mmCIF file of C-alpha atoms in Angstrom:
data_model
loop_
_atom_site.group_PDB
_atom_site.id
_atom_site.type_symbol
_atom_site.label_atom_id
_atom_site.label_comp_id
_atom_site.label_asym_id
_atom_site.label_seq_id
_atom_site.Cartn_x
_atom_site.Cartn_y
_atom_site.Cartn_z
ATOM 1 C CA UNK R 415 18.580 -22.180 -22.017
ATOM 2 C CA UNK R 416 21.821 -23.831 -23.820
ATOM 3 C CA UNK R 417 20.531 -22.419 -27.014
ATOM 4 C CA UNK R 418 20.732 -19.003 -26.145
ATOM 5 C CA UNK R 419 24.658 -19.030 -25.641
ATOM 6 C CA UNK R 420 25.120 -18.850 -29.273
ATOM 7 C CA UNK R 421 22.697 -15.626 -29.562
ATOM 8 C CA UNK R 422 24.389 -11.729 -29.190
ATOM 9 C CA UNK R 423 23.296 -9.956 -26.187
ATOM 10 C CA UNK R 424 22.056 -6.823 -26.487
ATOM 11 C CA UNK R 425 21.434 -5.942 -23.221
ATOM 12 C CA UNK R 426 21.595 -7.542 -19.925
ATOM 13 C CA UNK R 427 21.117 -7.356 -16.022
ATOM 14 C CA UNK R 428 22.733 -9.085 -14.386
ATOM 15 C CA UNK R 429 21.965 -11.806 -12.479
ATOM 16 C CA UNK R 430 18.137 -11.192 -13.236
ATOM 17 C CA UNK R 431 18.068 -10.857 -17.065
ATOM 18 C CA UNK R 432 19.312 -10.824 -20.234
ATOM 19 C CA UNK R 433 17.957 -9.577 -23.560
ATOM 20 C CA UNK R 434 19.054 -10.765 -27.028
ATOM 21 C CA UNK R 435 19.515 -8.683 -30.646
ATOM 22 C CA UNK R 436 16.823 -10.974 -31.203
ATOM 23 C CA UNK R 437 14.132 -9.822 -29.329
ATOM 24 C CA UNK R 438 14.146 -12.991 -26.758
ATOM 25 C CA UNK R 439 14.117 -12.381 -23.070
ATOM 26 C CA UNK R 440 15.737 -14.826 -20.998
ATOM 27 C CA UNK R 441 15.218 -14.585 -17.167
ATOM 28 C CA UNK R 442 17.471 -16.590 -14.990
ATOM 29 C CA UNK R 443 15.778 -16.074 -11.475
ATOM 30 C CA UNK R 444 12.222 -17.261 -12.821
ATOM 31 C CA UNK R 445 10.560 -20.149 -10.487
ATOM 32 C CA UNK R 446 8.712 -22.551 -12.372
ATOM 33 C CA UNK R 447 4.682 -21.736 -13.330
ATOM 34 C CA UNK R 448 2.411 -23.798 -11.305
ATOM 35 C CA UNK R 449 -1.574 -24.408 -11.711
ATOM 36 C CA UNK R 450 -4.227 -23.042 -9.131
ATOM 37 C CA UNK R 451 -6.016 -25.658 -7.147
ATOM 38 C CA UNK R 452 -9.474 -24.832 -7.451
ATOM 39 C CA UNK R 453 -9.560 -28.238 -5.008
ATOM 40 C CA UNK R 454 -8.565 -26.933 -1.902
ATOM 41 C CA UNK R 455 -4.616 -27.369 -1.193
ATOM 42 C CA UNK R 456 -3.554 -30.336 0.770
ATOM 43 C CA UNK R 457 -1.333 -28.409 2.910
ATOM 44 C CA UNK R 458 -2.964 -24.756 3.518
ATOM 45 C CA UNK R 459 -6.767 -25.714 2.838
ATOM 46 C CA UNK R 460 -7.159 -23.196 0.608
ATOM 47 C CA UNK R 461 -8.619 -23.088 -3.076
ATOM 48 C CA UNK R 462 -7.206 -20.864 -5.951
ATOM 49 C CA UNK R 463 -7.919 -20.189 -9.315
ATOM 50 C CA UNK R 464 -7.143 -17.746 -12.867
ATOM 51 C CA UNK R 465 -8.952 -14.894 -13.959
ATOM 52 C CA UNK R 466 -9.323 -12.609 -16.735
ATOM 53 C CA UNK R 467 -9.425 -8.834 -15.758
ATOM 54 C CA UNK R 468 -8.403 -7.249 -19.513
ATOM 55 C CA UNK R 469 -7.518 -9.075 -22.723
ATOM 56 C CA UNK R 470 -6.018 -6.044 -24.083
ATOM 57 C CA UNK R 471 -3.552 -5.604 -22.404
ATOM 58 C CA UNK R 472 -3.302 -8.539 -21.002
ATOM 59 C CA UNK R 473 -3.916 -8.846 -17.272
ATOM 60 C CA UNK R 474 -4.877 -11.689 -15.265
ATOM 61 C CA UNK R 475 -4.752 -12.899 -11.498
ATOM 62 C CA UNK R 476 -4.761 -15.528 -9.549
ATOM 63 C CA UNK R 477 -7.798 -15.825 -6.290
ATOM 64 C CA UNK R 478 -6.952 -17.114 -3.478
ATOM 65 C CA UNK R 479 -9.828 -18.595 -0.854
ATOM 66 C CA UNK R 480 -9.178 -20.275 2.535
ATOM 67 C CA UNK R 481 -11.168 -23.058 4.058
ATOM 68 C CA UNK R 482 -14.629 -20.871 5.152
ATOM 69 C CA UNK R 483 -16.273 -21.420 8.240
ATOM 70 C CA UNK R 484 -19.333 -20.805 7.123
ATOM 71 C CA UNK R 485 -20.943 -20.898 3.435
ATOM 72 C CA UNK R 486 -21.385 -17.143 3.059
ATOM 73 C CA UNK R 487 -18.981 -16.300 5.234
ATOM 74 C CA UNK R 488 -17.588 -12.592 4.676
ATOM 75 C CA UNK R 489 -13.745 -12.215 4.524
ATOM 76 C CA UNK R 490 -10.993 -9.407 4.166
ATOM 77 C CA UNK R 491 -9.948 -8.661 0.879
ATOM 78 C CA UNK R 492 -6.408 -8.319 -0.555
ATOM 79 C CA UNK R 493 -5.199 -7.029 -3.660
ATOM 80 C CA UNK R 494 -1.785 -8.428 -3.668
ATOM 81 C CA UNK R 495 1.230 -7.199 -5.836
ATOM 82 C CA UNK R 496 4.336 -9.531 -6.430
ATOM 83 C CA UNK R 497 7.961 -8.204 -6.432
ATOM 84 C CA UNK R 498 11.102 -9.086 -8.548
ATOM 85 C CA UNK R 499 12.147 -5.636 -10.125
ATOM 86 C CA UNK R 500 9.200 -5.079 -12.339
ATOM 87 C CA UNK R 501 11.146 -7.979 -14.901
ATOM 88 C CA UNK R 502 10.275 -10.843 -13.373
ATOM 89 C CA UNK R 503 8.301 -14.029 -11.019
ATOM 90 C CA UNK R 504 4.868 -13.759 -12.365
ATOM 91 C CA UNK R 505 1.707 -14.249 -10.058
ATOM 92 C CA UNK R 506 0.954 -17.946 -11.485
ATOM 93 C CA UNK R 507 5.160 -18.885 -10.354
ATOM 94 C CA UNK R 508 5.931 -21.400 -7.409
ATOM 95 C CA UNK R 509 7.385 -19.126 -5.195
ATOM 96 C CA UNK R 510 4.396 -16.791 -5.035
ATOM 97 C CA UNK R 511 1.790 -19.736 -5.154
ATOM 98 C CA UNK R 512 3.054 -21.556 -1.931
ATOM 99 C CA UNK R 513 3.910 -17.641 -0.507
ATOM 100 C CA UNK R 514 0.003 -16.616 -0.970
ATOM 101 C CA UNK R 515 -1.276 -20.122 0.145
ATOM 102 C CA UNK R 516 0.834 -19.267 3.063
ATOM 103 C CA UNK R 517 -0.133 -15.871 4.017
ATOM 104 C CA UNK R 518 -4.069 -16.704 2.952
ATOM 105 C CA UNK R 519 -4.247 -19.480 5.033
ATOM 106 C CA UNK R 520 -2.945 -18.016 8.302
ATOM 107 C CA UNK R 521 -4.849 -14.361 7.633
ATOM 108 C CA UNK R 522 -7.996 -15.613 6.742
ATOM 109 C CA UNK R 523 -8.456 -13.306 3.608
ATOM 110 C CA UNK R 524 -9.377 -13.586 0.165
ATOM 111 C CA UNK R 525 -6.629 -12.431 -1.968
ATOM 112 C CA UNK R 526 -6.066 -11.583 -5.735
ATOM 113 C CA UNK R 527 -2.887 -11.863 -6.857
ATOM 114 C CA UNK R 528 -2.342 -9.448 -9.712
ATOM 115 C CA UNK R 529 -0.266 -10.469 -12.978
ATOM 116 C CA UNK R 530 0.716 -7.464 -14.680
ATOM 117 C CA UNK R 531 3.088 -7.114 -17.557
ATOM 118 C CA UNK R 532 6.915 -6.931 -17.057
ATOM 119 C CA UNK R 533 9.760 -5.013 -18.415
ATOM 120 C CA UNK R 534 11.811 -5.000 -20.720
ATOM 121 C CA UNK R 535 8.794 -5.491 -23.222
ATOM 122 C CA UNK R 536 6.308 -3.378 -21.701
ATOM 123 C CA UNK R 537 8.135 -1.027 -19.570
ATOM 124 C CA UNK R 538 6.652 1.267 -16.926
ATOM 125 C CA UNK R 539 4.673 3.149 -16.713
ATOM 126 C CA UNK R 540 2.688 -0.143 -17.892
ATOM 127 C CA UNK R 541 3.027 -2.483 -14.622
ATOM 128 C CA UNK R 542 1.695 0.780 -12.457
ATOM 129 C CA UNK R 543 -1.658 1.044 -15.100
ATOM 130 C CA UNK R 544 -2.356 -2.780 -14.857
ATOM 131 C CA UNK R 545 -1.812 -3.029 -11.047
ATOM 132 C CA UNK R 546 -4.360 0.344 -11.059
ATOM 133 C CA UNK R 547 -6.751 -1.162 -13.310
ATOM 134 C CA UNK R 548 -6.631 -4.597 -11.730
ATOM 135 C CA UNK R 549 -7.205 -2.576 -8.408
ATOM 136 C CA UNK R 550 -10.270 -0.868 -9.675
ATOM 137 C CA UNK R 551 -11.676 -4.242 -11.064
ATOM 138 C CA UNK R 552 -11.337 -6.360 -7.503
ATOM 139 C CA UNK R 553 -13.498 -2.513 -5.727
ATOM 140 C CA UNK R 554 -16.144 -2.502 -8.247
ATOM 141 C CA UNK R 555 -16.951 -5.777 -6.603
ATOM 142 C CA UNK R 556 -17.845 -3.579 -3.802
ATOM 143 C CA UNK R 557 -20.707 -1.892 -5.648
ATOM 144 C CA UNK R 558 -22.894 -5.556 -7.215
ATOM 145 C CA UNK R 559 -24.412 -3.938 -9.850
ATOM 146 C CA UNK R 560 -21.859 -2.629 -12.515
ATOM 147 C CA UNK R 561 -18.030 -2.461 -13.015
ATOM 148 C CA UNK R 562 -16.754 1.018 -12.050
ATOM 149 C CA UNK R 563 -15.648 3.179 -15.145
ATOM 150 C CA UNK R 564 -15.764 6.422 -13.704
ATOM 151 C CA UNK R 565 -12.018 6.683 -13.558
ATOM 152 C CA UNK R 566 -10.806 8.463 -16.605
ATOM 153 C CA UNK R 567 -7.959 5.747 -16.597
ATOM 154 C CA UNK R 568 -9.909 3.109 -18.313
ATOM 155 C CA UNK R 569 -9.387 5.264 -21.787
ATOM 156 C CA UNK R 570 -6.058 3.320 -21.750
ATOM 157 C CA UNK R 571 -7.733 0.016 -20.582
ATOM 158 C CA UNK R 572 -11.139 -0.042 -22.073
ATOM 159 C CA UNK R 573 -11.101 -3.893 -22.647
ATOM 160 C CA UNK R 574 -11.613 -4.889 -18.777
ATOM 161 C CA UNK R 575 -14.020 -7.652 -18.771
ATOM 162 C CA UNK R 576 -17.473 -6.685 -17.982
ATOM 163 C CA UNK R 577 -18.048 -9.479 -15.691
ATOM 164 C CA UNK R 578 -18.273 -10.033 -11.947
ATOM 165 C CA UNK R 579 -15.979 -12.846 -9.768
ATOM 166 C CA UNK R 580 -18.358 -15.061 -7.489
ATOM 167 C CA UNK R 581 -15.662 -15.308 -4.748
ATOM 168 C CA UNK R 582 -15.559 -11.695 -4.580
ATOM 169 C CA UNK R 583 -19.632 -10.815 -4.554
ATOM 170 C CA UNK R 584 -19.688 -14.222 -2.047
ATOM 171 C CA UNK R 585 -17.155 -13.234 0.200
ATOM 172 C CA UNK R 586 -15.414 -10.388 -0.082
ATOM 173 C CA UNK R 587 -15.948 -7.919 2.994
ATOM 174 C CA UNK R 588 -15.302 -4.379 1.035
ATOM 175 C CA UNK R 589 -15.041 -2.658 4.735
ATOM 176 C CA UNK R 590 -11.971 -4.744 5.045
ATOM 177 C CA UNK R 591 -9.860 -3.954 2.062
ATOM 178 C CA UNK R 592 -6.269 -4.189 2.004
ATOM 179 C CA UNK R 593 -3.799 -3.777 -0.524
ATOM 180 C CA UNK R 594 0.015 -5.252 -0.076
ATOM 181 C CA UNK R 595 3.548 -6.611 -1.448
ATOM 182 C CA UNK R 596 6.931 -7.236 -1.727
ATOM 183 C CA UNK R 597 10.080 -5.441 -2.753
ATOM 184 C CA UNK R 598 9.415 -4.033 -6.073
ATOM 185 C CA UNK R 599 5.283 -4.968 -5.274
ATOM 186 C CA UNK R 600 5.849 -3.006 -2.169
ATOM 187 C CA UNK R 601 6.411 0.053 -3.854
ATOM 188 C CA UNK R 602 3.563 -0.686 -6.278
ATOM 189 C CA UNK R 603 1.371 -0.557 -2.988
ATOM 190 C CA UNK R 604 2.740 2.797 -2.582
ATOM 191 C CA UNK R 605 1.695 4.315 -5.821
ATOM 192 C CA UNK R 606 -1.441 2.814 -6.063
ATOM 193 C CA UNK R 607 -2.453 4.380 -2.833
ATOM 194 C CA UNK R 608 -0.522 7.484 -3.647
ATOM 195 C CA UNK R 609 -2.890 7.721 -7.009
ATOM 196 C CA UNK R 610 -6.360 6.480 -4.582
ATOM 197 C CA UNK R 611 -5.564 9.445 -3.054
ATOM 198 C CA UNK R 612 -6.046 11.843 -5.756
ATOM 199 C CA UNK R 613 -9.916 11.287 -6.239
ATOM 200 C CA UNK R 614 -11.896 12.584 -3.227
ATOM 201 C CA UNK R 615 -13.172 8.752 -2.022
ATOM 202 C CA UNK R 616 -15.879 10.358 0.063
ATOM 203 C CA UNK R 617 -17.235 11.753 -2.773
ATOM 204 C CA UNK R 618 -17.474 8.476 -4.673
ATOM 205 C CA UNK R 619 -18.239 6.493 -1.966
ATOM 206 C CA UNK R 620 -21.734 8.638 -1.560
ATOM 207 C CA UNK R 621 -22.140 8.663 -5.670
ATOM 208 C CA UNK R 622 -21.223 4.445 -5.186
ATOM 209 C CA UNK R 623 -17.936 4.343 -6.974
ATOM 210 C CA UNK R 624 -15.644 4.638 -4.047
ATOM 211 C CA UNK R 625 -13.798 2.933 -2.439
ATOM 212 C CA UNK R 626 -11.922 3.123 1.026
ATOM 213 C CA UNK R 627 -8.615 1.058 1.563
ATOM 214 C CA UNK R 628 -8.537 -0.175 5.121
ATOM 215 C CA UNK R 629 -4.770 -1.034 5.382
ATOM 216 C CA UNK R 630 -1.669 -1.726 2.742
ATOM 217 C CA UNK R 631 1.777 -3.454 4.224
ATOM 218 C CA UNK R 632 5.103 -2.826 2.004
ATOM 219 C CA UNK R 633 7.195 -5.632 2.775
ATOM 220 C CA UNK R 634 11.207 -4.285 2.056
ATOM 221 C CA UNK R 635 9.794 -2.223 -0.490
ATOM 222 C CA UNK R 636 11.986 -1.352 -3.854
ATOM 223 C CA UNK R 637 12.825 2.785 -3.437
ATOM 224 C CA UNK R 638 16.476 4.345 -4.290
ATOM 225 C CA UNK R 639 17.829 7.744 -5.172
ATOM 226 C CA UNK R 640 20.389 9.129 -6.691
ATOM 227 C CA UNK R 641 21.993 10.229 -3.057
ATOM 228 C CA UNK R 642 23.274 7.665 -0.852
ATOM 229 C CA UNK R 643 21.222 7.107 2.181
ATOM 230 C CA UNK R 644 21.855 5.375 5.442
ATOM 231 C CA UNK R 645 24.556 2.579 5.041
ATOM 232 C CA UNK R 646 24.234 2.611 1.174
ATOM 233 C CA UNK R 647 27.361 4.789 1.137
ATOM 234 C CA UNK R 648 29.724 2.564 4.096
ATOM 235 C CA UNK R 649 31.253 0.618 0.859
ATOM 236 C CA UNK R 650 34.765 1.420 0.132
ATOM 237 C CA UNK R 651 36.429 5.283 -1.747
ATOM 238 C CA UNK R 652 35.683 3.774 -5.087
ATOM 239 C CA UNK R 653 31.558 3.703 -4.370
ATOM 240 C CA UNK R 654 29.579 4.464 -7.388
ATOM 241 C CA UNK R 655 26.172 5.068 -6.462
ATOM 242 C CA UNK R 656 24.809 4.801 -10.226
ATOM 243 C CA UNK R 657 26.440 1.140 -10.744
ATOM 244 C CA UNK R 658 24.214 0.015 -7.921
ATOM 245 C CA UNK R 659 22.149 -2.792 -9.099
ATOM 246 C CA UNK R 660 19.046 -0.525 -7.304
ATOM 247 C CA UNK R 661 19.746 2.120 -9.646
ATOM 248 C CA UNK R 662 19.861 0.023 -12.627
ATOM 249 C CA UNK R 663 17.102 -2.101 -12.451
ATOM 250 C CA UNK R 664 15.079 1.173 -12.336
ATOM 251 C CA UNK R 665 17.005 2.414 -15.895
ATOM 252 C CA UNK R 666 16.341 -0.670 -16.919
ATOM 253 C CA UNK R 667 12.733 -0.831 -16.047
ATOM 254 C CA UNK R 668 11.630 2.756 -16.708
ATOM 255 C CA UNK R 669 14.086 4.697 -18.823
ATOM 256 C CA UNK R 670 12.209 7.392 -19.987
ATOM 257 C CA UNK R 671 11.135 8.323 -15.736
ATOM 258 C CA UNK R 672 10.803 11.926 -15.561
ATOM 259 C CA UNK R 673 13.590 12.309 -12.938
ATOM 260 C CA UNK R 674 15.265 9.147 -13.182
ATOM 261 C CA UNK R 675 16.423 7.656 -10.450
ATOM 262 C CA UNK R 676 14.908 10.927 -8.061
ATOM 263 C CA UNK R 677 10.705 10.003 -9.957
ATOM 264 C CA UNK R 678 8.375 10.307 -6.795
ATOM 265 C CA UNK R 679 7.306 6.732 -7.832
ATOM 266 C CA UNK R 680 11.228 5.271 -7.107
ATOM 267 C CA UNK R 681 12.103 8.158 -4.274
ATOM 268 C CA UNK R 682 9.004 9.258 -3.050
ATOM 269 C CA UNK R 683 10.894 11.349 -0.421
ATOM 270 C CA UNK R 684 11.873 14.581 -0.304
ATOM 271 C CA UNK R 685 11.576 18.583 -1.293
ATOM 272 C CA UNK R 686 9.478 18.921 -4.308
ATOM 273 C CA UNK R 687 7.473 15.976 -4.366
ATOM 274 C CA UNK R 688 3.691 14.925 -4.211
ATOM 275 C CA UNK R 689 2.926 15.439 -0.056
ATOM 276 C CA UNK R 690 2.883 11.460 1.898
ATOM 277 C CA UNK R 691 -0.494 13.058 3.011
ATOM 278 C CA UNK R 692 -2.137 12.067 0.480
ATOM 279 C CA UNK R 693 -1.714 8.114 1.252
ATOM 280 C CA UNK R 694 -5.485 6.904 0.853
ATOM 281 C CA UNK R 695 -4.978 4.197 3.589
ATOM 282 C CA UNK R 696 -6.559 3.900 7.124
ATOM 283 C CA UNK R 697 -3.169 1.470 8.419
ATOM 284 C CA UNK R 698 0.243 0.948 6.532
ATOM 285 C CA UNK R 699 2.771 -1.594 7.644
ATOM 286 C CA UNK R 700 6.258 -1.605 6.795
ATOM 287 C CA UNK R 701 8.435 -4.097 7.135
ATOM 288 C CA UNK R 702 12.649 -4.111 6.697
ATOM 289 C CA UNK R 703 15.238 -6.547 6.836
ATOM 290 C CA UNK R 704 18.491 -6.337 8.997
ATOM 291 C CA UNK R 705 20.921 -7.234 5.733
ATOM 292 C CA UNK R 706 18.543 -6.083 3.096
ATOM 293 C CA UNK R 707 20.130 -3.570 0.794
ATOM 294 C CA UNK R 708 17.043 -1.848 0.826
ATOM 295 C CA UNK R 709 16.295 -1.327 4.491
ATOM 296 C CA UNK R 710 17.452 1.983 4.970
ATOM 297 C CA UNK R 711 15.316 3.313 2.339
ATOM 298 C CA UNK R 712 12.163 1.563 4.011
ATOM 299 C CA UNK R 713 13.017 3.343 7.570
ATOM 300 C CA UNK R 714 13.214 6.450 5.875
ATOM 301 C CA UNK R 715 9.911 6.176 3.923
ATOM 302 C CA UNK R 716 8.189 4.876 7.605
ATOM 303 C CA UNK R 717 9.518 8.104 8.827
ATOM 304 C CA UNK R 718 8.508 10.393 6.284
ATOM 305 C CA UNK R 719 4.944 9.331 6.346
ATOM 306 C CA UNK R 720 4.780 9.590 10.013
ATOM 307 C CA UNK R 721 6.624 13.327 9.458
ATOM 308 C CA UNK R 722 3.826 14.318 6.481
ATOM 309 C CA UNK R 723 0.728 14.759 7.803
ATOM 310 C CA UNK R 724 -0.276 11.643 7.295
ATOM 311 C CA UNK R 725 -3.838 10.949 9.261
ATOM 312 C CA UNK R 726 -3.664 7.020 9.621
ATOM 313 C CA UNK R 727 -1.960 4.647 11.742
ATOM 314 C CA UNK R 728 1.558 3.968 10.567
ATOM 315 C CA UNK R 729 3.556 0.329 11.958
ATOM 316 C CA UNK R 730 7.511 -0.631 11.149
ATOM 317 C CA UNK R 731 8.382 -4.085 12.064
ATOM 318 C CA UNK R 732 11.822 -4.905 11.633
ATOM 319 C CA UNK R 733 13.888 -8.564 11.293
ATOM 320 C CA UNK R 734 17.380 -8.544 12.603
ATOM 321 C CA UNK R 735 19.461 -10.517 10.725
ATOM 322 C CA UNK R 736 18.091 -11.629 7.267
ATOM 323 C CA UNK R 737 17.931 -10.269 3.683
ATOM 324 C CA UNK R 738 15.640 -9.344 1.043
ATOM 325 C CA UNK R 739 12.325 -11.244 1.154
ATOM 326 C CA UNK R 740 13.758 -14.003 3.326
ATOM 327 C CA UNK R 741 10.337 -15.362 4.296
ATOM 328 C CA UNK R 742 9.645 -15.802 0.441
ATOM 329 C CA UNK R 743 12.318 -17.606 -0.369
ATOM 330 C CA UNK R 744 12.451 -19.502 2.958
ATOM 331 C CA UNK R 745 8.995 -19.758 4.437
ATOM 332 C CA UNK R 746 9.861 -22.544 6.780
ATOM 333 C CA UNK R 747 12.777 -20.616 9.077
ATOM 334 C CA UNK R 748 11.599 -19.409 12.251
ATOM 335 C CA UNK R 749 12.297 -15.821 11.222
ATOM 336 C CA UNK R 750 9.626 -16.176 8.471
ATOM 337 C CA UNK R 751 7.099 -17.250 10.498
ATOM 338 C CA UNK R 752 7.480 -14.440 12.504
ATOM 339 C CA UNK R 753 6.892 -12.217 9.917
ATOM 340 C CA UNK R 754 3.715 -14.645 8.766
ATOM 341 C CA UNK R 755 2.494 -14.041 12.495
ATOM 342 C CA UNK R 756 3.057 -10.000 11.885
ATOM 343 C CA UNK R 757 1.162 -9.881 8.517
ATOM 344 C CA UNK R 758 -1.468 -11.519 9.752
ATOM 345 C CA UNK R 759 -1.830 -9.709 12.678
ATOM 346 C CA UNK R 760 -1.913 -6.652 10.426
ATOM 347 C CA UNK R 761 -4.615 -8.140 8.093
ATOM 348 C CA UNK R 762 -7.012 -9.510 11.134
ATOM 349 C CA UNK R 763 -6.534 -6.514 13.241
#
């Protein structure tokens, strides 16, 4: 990292990032990659290792399998999305590892932890078409006989590996499917069941290509606007909305958004856009922090799914008094365990 101080910046975000005239990317909230443990982990019991989903591009993920009861024992399946503004963390880094051993261990599921490619040097839209093609690759395991190309979206990914997981055709329970994440993974969640809900899944599901999400949780998930919501505006008279760091991590991320800042897929609430309706879930969860920058945005999204029409059952669970992901960054506090507890509740339910 000392060598970089000599290179010209050409761009940066602060404190998350900073791109050189180089080319080079240098992220300064990264944790540290760690291995799976196919052997199952000391502490948690449970077993994980790396897959291939698509060489080109390149996404991967990392399965996650608790201590089974049983030898064929059928589990709930989730298809799990990491956060850090779309730029950075990766689903092979420390802090995710020990979170999914964590959450796998106390919910009894079998979760695949998607790594899809980050901004600035593939910018979305591409995160949102790996996270939907890694989706589609964990449900064809619901159907045994053949990976599910019937959605026209494979055009852009036709190198997803024709090949079937054993953990998933073992024990995955594809009654139980969930789909869920944090802050900028939360709002993946979103769109990915935003876009399941375009296809008519009852449809599919008779022809065998379906597939029916049971529940998705969005843990203080990453939406903004360009108008103030909430206590985003309680600052002081000079307040500029647009020098938010929310606001430009999503210019950063996605410059050329249709909309900007106001893209159904950053502010999915509001006149004019797609209808909350359409949410191809059963359950959602929703969970906000006290202090987090972000919470207002997350009770206003809970309400305007329960406000759209929206035929499922819709939770909110709230912590007083922390901030953004605090049970990532400090699984051990008594407040994280309560929201351990909560997810798990959700996922076992």
């Amino acid at each position: 990292m000392a060598a970089s101080t000599n290179k010209e910046v050409a761009k940066e975000l602060l404190p998350l990032i900073r791109v050189y005239k180089d080319g080079s990317v240098e992220r300064m909230m990264d944790s540290p990659y760690v291995p799976p443990t196919l052997d199952p982990d000391p502490q948690f019991g449970v077993s994980s290792k790396d897959v291939t989903i698509s060489q080109n591009p390149a996404i991967s993920a990392r399965l996650y399998l608790p201590k089974l009861a049983q030898p064929h024992q059928k589990l709930p399946v989730l298809v799990y999305f990491h956060g850090s503004a779309f730029c950075f963390e990766s689903a092979f880094s420390f802090i995710d590892h020990r979170y999914l051993n964590i959450l796998v261990s106390q919910s009894q599921v079998l979760a695949v932890s998607i790594e899809y490619r980050l901004a600035p040097e593939h910018l979305l839209p591409a995160a949102y078409e790996d996270c939907w093609t890694a989706f589609q690759w964990v449900a064809s395991h619901r159907n045994r006989n053949s990976i599910n190309h019937h959605d026209h979206d494979h055009q852009n990914h036709s190198n997803v590996i024709n090949n079937k997981e054993p953990w998933l055709l073992n024990h995955g329970d594809f009654e139980r499917l969930f789909i869920g994440g944090d802050s900028a993974g939360g709002n993946i969640v979103h769109n990915i069941a935003m876009k399941a809900g375009e296809d008519d899944q009852e449809s599919l599901l008779k022809e065998g290509t379906g597939v029916r999400i049971l529940g998705a949780f969005l843990v203080h998930p990453f939406f903004w606007g360009s108008g103030p919501v909430g206590s985003e505006s309680d600052v002081s008279d000079n307040y500029d909305h647009k020098k938010r760091l929310e606001y430009l991590i999503w210019e950063f991320v996605y410059p050329t958004a249709p909309g900007g800042i106001d893209n159904p897929m950053i502010n999915p609430v509001g006149s004019g856009k797609p209808s909350l309706a359409k949410l191809a879930c059963s359950r959602m969860l929703v969970c906000v922090a006290g202090k987090d920058s972000l919470r207002d945005r997350g009770v206003l999204y809970v309400n305007a799914v329960k406000g759209s029409g929206f035929g499922g059952e819709v939770e909110f669970f709230e912590v007083k008094g922390e901030d953004h992901v605090f049970h990532i960054t400090n699984p051990d506090s008594e407040n994280a365990k309560k929201m351990f507890n909560r997810l798990a509740s959700f996922l076992t339910k």
